[in-house]
Coordinates of C-alpha atoms and ligand atoms in Angstrom, one line a residue:
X1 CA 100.2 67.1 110.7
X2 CA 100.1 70.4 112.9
X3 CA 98.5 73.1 110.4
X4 CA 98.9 77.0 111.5
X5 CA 95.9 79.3 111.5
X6 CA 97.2 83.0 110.2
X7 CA 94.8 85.3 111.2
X8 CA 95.5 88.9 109.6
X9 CA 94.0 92.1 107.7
X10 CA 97.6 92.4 106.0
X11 CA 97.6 90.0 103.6
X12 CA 98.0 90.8 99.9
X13 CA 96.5 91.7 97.3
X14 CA 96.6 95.0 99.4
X15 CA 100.1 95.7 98.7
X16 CA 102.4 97.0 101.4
X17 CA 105.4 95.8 103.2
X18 CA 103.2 94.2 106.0
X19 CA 101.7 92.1 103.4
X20 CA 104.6 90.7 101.5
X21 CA 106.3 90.0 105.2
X22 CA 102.9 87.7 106.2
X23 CA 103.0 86.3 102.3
X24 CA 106.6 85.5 102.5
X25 CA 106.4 83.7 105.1
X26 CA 103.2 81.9 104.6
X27 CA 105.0 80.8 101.4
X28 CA 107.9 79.1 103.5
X29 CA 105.8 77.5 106.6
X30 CA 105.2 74.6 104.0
X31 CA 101.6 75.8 102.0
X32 CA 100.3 72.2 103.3
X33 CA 100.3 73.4 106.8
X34 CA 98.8 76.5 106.3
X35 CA 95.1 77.8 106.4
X36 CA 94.6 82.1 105.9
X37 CA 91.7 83.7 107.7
X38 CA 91.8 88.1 106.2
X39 CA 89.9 90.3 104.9
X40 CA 88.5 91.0 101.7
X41 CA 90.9 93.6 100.2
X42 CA 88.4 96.0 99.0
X43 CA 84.6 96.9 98.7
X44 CA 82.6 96.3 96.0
X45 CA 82.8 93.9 93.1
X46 CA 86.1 94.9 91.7
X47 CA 87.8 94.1 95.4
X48 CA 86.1 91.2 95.7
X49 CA 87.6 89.7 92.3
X50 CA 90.9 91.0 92.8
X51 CA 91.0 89.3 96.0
X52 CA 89.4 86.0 94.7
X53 CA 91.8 85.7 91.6
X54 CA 95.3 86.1 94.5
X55 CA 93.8 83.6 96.4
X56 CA 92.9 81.0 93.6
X57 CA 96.8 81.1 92.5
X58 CA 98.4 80.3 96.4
X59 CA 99.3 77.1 97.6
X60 CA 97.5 77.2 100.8
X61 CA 94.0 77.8 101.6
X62 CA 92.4 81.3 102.5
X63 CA 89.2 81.8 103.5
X64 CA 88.4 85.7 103.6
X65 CA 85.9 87.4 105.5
X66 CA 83.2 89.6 104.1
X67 CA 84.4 92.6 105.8
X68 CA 87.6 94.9 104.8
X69 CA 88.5 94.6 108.3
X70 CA 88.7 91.9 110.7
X71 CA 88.0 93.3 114.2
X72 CA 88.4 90.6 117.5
X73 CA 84.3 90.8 117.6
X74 CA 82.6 87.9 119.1
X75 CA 81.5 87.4 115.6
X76 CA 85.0 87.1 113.7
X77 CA 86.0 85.5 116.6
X78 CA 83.8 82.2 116.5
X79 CA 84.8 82.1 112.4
X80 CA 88.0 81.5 113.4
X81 CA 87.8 79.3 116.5
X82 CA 85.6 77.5 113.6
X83 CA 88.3 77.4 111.2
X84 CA 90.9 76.3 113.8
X85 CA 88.5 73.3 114.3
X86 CA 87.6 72.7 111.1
X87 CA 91.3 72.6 109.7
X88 CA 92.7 70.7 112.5
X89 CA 95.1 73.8 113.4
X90 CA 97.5 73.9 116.7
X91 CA 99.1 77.1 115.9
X92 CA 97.7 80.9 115.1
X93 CA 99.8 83.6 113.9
X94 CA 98.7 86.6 114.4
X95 CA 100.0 88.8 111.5
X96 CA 100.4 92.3 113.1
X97 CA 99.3 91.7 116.8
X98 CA 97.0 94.5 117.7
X99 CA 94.0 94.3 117.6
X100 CA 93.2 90.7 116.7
X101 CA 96.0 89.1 119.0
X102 CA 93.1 89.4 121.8
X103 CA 91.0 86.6 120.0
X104 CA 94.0 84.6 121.8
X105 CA 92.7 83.3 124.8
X106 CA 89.1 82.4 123.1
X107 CA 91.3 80.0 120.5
X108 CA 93.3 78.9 123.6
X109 CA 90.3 77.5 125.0
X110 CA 89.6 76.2 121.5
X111 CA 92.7 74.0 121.9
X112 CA 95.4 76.3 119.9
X113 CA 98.6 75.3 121.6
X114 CA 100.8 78.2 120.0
X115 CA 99.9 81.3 119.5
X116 CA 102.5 84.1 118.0
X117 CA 101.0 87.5 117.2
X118 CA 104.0 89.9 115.5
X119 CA 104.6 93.4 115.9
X120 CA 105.8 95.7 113.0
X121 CA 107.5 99.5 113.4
X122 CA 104.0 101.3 114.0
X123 CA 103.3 99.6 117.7
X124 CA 106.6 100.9 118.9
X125 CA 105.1 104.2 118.3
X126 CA 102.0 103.8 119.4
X127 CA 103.8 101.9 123.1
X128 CA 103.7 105.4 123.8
X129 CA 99.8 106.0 124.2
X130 CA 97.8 104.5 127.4
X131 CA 95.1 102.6 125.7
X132 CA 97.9 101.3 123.0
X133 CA 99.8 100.1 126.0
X134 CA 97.1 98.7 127.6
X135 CA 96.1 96.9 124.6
X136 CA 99.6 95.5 123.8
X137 CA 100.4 94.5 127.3
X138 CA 96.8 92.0 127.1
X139 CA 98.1 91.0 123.6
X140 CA 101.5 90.0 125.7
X141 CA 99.3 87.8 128.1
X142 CA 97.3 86.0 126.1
X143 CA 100.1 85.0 123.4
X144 CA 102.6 82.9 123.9
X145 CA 105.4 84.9 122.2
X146 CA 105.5 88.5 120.5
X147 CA 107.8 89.1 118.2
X148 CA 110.0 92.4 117.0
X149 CA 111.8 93.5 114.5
X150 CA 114.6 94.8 116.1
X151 CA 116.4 96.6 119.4
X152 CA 114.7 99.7 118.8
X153 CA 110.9 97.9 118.8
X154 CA 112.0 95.9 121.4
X155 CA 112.4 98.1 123.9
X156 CA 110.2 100.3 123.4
X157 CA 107.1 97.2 123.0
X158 CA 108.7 95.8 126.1
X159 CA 108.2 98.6 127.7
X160 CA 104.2 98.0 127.7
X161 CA 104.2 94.4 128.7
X162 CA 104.6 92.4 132.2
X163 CA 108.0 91.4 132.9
X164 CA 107.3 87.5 131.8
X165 CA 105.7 88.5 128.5
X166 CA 108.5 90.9 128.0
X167 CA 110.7 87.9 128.4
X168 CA 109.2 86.0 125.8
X169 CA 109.7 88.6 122.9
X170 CA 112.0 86.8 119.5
X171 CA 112.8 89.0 117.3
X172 CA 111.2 88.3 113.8
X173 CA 112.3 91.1 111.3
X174 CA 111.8 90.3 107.2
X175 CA 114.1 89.2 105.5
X176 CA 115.5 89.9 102.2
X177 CA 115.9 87.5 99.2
X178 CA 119.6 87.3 98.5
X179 CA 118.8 86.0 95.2
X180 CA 117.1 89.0 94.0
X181 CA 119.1 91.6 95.4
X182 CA 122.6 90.7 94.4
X183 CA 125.7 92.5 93.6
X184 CA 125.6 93.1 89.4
X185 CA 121.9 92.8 89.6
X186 CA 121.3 95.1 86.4
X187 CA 122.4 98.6 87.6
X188 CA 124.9 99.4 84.8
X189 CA 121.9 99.1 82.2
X190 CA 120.1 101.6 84.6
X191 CA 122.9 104.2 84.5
X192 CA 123.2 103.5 80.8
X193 CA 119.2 104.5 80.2
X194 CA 120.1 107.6 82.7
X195 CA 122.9 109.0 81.4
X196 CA 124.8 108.4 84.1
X197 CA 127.7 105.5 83.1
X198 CA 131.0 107.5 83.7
X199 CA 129.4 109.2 87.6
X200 CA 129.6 108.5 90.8
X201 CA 125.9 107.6 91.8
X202 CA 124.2 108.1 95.2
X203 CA 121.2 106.3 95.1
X204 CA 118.0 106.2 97.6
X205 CA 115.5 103.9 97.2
X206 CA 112.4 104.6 99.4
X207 CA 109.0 106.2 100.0
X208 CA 108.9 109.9 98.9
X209 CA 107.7 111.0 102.3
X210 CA 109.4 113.6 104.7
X211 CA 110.3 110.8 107.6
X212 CA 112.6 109.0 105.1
X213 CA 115.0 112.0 104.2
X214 CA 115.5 112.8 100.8
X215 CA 115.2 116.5 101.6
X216 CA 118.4 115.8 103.9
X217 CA 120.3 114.5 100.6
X218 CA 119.3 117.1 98.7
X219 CA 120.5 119.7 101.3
X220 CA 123.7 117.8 101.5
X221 CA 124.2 117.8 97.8
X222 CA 125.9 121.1 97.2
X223 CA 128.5 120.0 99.7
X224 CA 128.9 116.7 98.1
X225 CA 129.3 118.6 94.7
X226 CA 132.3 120.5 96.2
X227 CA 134.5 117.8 96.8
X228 CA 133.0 115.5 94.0
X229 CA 132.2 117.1 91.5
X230 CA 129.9 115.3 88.9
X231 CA 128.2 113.6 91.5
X232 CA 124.8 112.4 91.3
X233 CA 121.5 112.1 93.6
X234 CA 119.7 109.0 92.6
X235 CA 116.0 109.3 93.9
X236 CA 113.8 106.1 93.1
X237 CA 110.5 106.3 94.6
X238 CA 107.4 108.1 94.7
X239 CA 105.2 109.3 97.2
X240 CA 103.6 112.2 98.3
X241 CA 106.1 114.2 99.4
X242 CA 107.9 114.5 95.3
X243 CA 106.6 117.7 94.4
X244 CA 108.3 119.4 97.1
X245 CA 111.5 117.7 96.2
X246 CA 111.5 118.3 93.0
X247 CA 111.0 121.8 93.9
X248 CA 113.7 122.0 96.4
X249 CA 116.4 120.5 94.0
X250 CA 115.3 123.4 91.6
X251 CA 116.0 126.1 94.0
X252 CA 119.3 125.3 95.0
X253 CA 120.3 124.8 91.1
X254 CA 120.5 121.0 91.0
X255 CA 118.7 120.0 88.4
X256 CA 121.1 118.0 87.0
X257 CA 122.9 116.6 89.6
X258 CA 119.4 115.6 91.6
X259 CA 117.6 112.9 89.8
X260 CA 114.0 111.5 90.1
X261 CA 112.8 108.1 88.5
X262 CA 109.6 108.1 90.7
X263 CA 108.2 104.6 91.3
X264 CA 110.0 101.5 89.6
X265 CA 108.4 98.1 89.0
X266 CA 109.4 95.3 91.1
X267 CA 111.3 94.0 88.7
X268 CA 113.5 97.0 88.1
X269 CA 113.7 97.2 91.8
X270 CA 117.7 95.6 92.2
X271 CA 118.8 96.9 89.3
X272 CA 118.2 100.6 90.3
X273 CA 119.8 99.4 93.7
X274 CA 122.9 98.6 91.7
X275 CA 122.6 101.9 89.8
X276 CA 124.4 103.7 92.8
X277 CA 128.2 103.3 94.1
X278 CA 126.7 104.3 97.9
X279 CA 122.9 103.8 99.0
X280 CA 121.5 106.7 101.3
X281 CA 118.3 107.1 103.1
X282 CA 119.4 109.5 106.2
X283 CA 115.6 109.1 108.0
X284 CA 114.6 111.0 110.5
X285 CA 112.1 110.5 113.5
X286 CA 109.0 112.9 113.5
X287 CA 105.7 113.4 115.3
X288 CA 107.2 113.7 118.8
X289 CA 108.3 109.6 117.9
X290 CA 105.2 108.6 116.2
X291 CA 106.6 108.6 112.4
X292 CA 109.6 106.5 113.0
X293 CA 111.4 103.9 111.0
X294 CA 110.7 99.9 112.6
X295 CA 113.7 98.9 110.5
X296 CA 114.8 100.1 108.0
X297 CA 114.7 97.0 104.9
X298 CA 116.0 98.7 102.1
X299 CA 119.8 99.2 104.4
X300 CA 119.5 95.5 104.0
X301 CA 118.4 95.3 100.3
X302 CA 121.3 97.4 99.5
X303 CA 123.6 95.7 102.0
X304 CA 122.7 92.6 99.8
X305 CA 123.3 94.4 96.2
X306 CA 127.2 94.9 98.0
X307 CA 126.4 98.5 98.5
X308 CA 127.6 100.5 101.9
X309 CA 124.5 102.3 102.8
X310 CA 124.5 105.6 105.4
X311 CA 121.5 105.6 107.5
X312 CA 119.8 107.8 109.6
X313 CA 119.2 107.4 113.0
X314 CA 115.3 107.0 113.3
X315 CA 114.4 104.2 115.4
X316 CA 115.3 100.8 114.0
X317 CA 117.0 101.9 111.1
X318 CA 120.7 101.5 113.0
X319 CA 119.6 97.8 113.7
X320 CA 119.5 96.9 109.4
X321 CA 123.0 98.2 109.7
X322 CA 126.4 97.5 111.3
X323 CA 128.2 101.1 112.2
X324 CA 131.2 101.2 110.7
X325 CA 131.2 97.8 109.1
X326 CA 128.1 97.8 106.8
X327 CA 128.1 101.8 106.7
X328 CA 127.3 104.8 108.5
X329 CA 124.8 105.8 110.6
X330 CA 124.4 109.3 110.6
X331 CA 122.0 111.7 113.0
X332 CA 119.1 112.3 110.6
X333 CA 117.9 115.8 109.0
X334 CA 121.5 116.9 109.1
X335 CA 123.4 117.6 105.6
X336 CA 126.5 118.0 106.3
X337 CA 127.7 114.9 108.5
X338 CA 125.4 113.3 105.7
X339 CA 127.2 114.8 102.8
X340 CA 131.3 114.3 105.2
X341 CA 129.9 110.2 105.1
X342 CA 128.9 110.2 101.4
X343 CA 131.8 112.4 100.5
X344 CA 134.2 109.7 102.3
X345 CA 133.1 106.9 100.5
X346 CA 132.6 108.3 96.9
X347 CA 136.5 109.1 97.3
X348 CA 137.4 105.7 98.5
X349 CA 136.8 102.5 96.5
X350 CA 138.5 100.2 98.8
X351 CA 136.4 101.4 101.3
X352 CA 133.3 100.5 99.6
X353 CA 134.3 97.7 98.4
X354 CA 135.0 96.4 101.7
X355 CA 131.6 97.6 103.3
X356 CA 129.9 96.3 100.1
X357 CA 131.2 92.9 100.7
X358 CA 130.6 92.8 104.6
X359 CA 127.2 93.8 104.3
X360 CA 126.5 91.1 101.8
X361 CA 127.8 88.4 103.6
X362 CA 125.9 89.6 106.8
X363 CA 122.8 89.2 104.6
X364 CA 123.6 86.2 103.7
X365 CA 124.7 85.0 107.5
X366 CA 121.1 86.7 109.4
X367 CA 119.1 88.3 107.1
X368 CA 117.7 85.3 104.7
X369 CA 114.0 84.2 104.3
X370 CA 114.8 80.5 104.9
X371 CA 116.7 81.4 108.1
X372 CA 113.9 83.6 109.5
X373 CA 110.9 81.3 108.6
X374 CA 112.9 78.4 110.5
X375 CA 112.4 80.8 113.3
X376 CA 108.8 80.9 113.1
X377 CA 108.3 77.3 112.1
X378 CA 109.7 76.8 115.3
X379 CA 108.4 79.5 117.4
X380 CA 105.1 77.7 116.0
X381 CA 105.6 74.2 116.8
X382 CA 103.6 72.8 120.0
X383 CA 105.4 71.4 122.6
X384 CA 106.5 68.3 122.7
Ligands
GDP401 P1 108.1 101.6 104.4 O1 107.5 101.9 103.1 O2 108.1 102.7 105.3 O3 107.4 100.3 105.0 O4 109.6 101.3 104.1 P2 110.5 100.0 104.0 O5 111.8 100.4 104.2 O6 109.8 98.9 104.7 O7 110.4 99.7 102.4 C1 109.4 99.0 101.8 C2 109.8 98.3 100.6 O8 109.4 99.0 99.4 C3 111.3 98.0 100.3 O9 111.4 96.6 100.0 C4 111.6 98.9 99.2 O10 112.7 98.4 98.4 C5 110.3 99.0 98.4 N1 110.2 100.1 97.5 C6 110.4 101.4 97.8 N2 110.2 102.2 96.7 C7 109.8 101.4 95.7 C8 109.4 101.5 94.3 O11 109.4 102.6 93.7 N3 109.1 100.4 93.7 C9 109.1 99.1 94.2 N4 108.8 98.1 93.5 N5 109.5 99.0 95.5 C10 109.8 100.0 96.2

């Protein structure tokens, strides 16, 4: 049986989006076939443990290095041209494809026969840079496929490759468990605990940093409040960026209608997605490009709970929505065509219904777990 080598630093129990992507999917390539190679999650004994209790309770083997990092040294790179042997593997699957996606030609010579090394929202950033380019672009050559996450990495990734790696890009984005996120997924209890049962709820579900745009949502607020009056800001989330929210919803006199919950449990996740009649994260891109949105998941996690969603326009977030179909996408950092989008859907119920339901069922057509881990199952399999 062809077993896949994943070769990665992301892998949980650090927690973080990149993790539970590689762990999703490890989950679906059939645990059988599958053989881990990361680091060890954290120094010192406590790390260690951690670590070794996650990988006692998974289906599939992980060996860990001793390091918190894997770099492609000529040491890490013999441990896992020794594991590829060892395990019988024909595949590697690079996890986030710079920097260990240049151990590929070494397990080429090896005998891996497919090698796939994925790229997340920071490389499209970092495409930008010369060494970052240059690195990418021999990442590109030495792999048999990269894959994206959407039109917005795409091009700009593509942009550091040759033209025949270029050409070999899939796109590869997350995907989002339609079971979990679900229309009636708990939200009414939510408004119940908040106080909020008989009001019109705009909820954001994110980070609490500056890129993601609660600050715009706040600012929009007060025009929101003119037309609808006992509207209410939803904010679940935390992150570093609260204290200066909470402060700003103070000064412009919204304490009520601007409300916090700060970080939920997974569990309470899709039921504080269903808390809101509209989902809104209006991101915006920052750093000269650097701090940009790769995609955008929580569009699609609130696509899936039947909610419309209005985006911003920071790099891939447009491609986890369809304009005008699923939503709005809206130019990012700017209240008031945030607050005309939210305003328009509050008002209409038909509307929302009808976005609510399209985005679910687009979910359900592209955005599934099974669908997307066919694609690398695939993108995986040696030829012939
Ligand atoms: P990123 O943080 O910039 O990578 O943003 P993403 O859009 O990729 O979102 C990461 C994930 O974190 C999404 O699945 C969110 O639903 C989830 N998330 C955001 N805030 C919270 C929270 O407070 N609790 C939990 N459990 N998940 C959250």
């Amino acid at each position: 049986m062809d077993k896949t080598l994943i070769v990665t630093n992301d892998f949980p129990p650090r927690p973080g989006g990149i993790q539970a992507f590689l762990h999703s999917m490890a989950l679906r390539l059939d645990p059988s076939r599958v053989v881990v190679y990361a680091s060890t999650w954290k120094r010192g004994r406590e790390g260690a443990e951690a670590t070794a209790a996650f990988d006692a309770e998974q289906p599939f083997t992980v060996v860990r290095d001793r390091t918190t990092m894997l770099l492609p040294t000529a040491r890490v790179t013999r441990r896992a041209v020794g594991l590829l042997r060892e395990h019988g593997c024909r595949a590697v699957w690079f996890g986030a494809a710079a920097p260990l996606g240049l151990m590929a030609p070494a397990l080429r010579r090896a005998g891996a026969e497919r090698l796939v090394a994925t790229t997340h929202g920071h490389e499209a950033g970092w495409a930008q840079l010369p060494a970052a380019r240059q690195l990418l672009r021999r990442i590109g050559e030495g792999t048999d496929t990269l894959t994206y996450l959407g039109e917005y990495t795409r091009s700009r990734i593509a942009g550091a490759l040759t033209p025949q790696a270029a050409a070999r890009m899939v796109q590869l984005p997350p995907g989002v468990d339609e079971k979990t996120f679900h229309p009636g997924s708990g939200g009414a209890a939510v408004r119940a605990r908040l106080g909020l049962t008989d009001r019109p709820v705009i909820v954001c579900v994110s980070r609490l940093v500056r890129r993601k745009g609660q600050d715009t949502l706040i600012e929009a607020m007060p025009r929101v409040l003119r037309a609808v009056p006992d509207a209410v800001l939803l904010i679940v989330g935390g992150g570093p960026y609260r204290a200066d929210l909470e402060k700003l919803a103070a000064s412009r006199g919204l304490t009520d209608s601007v409300r916090f919950t700060g970080p939920v449990e997974w569990e309470e996740l899709p039921a504080h997605f269903g808390a809101g009649d509209v989902f809104a994260m209006p991101c915006r891109t920052r750093r000269g490009g650097l701090d940009v949105e790769g995609l955008g998941i929580v569009y699609l996690e609130a696509s899936a709970t039947g909610l419309p969603v209005v985006a911003g326009d920071s790099g891939g977030a447009p491609d986890a929505v369809l304009d005008g179909e699923t939503g709005w996408v809206v130019p990012g950092g700017r209240p008031a065509e945030t607050a005309d989008r939210l305003v328009e859907l509050l008002r209409d119920p038909a509307l929302r219904e009808r976005m609510g339901a399209r985005g679910r069922g687009w979910v359900e057509e592209q955005w599934r777990w099974d669908l997307l881990a066919g694609k690398l199952r695939e993108l995986l399999a040696p030829a012939g």
